[in-house]
CSV table of C-alpha atoms in Angstrom, one decimal:
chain,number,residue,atom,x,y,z
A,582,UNK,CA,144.4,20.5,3.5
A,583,UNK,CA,142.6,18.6,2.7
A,584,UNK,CA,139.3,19.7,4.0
A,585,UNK,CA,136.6,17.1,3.3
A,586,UNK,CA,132.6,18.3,4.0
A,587,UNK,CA,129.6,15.3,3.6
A,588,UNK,CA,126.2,16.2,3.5
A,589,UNK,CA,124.1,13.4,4.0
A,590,UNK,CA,120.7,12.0,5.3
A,591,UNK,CA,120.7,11.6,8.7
A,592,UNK,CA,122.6,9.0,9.9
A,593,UNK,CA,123.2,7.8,13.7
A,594,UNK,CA,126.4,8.2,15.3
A,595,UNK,CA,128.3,5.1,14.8
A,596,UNK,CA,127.8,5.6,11.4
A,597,UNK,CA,129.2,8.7,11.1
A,598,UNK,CA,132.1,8.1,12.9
A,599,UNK,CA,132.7,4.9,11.3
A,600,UNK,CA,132.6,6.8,8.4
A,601,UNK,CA,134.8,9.7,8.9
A,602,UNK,CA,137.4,6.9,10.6
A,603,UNK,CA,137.6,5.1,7.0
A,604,UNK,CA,138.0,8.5,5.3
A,605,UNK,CA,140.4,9.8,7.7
A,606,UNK,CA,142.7,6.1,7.2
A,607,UNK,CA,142.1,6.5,3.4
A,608,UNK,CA,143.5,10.3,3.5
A,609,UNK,CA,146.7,9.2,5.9
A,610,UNK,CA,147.4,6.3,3.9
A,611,UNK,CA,147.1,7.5,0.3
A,612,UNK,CA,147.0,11.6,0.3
A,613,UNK,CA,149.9,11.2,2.5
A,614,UNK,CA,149.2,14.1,4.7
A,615,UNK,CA,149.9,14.5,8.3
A,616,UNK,CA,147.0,14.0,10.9
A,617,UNK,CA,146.9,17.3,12.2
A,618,UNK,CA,145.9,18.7,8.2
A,619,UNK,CA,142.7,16.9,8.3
A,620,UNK,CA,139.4,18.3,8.3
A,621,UNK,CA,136.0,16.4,8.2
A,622,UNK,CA,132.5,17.5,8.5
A,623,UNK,CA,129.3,16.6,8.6
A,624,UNK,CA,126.1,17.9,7.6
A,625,UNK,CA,122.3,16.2,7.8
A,626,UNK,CA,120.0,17.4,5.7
A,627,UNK,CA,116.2,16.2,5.5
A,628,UNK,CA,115.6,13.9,2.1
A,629,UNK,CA,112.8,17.1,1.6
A,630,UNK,CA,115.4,19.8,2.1
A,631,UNK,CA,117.7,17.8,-0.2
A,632,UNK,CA,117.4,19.2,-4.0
A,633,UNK,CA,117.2,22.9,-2.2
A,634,UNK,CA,119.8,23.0,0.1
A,635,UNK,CA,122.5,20.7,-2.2
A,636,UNK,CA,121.7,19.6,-5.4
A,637,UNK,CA,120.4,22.9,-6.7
A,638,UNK,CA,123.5,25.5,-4.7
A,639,UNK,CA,126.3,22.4,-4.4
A,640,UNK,CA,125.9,20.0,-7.0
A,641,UNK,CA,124.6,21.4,-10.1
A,642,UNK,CA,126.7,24.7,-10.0
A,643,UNK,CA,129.9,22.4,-9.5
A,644,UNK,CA,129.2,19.6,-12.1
A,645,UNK,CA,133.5,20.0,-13.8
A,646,UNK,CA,134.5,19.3,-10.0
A,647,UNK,CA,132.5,16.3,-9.3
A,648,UNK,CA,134.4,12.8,-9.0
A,649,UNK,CA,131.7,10.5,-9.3
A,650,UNK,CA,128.4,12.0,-9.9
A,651,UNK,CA,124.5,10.3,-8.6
A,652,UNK,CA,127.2,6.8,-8.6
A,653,UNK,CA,128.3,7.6,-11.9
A,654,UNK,CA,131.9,8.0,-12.0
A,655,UNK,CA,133.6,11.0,-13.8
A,656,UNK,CA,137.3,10.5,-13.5
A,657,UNK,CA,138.6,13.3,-16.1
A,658,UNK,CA,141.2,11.6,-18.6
């Protein structure tokens, strides 16, 4: 724990890493967890492919669990 999976557009490979660097610090710093519990993925998928293979199986079926939501956030009180 905690296991954290992106699905994204394709992005090239500094990005990615950049990104999963920032998460990773964020997870150590705040989550408090040790290195060796941390997992990070991640998945490309084609802008076409999008609504089929995550909005419509991911997203929609898991609305209660979202955080923030198309960059709406949705914090529960």
């Amino acid at each position: 724990m905690p296991y954290i999976a992106i699905k994204s557009f394709p992005k090239d490979q500094e990005t990615k890493e950049a990104v999963v660097e920032k998460i990773n610090e964020i997870l150590l710093e705040l989550w408090g967890c040790p290195q060796e519990a941390i997992t990070i993925s991640i998945e490309e998928v084609a802008p076409a492919d999008w609504e089929e293979k995550v909005i419509k199986p991911e997203i929609n079926p898991k609305k209660e669990c979202m955080m923030i939501l198309s960059g709406k956030k949705c914090y529960q009180q």
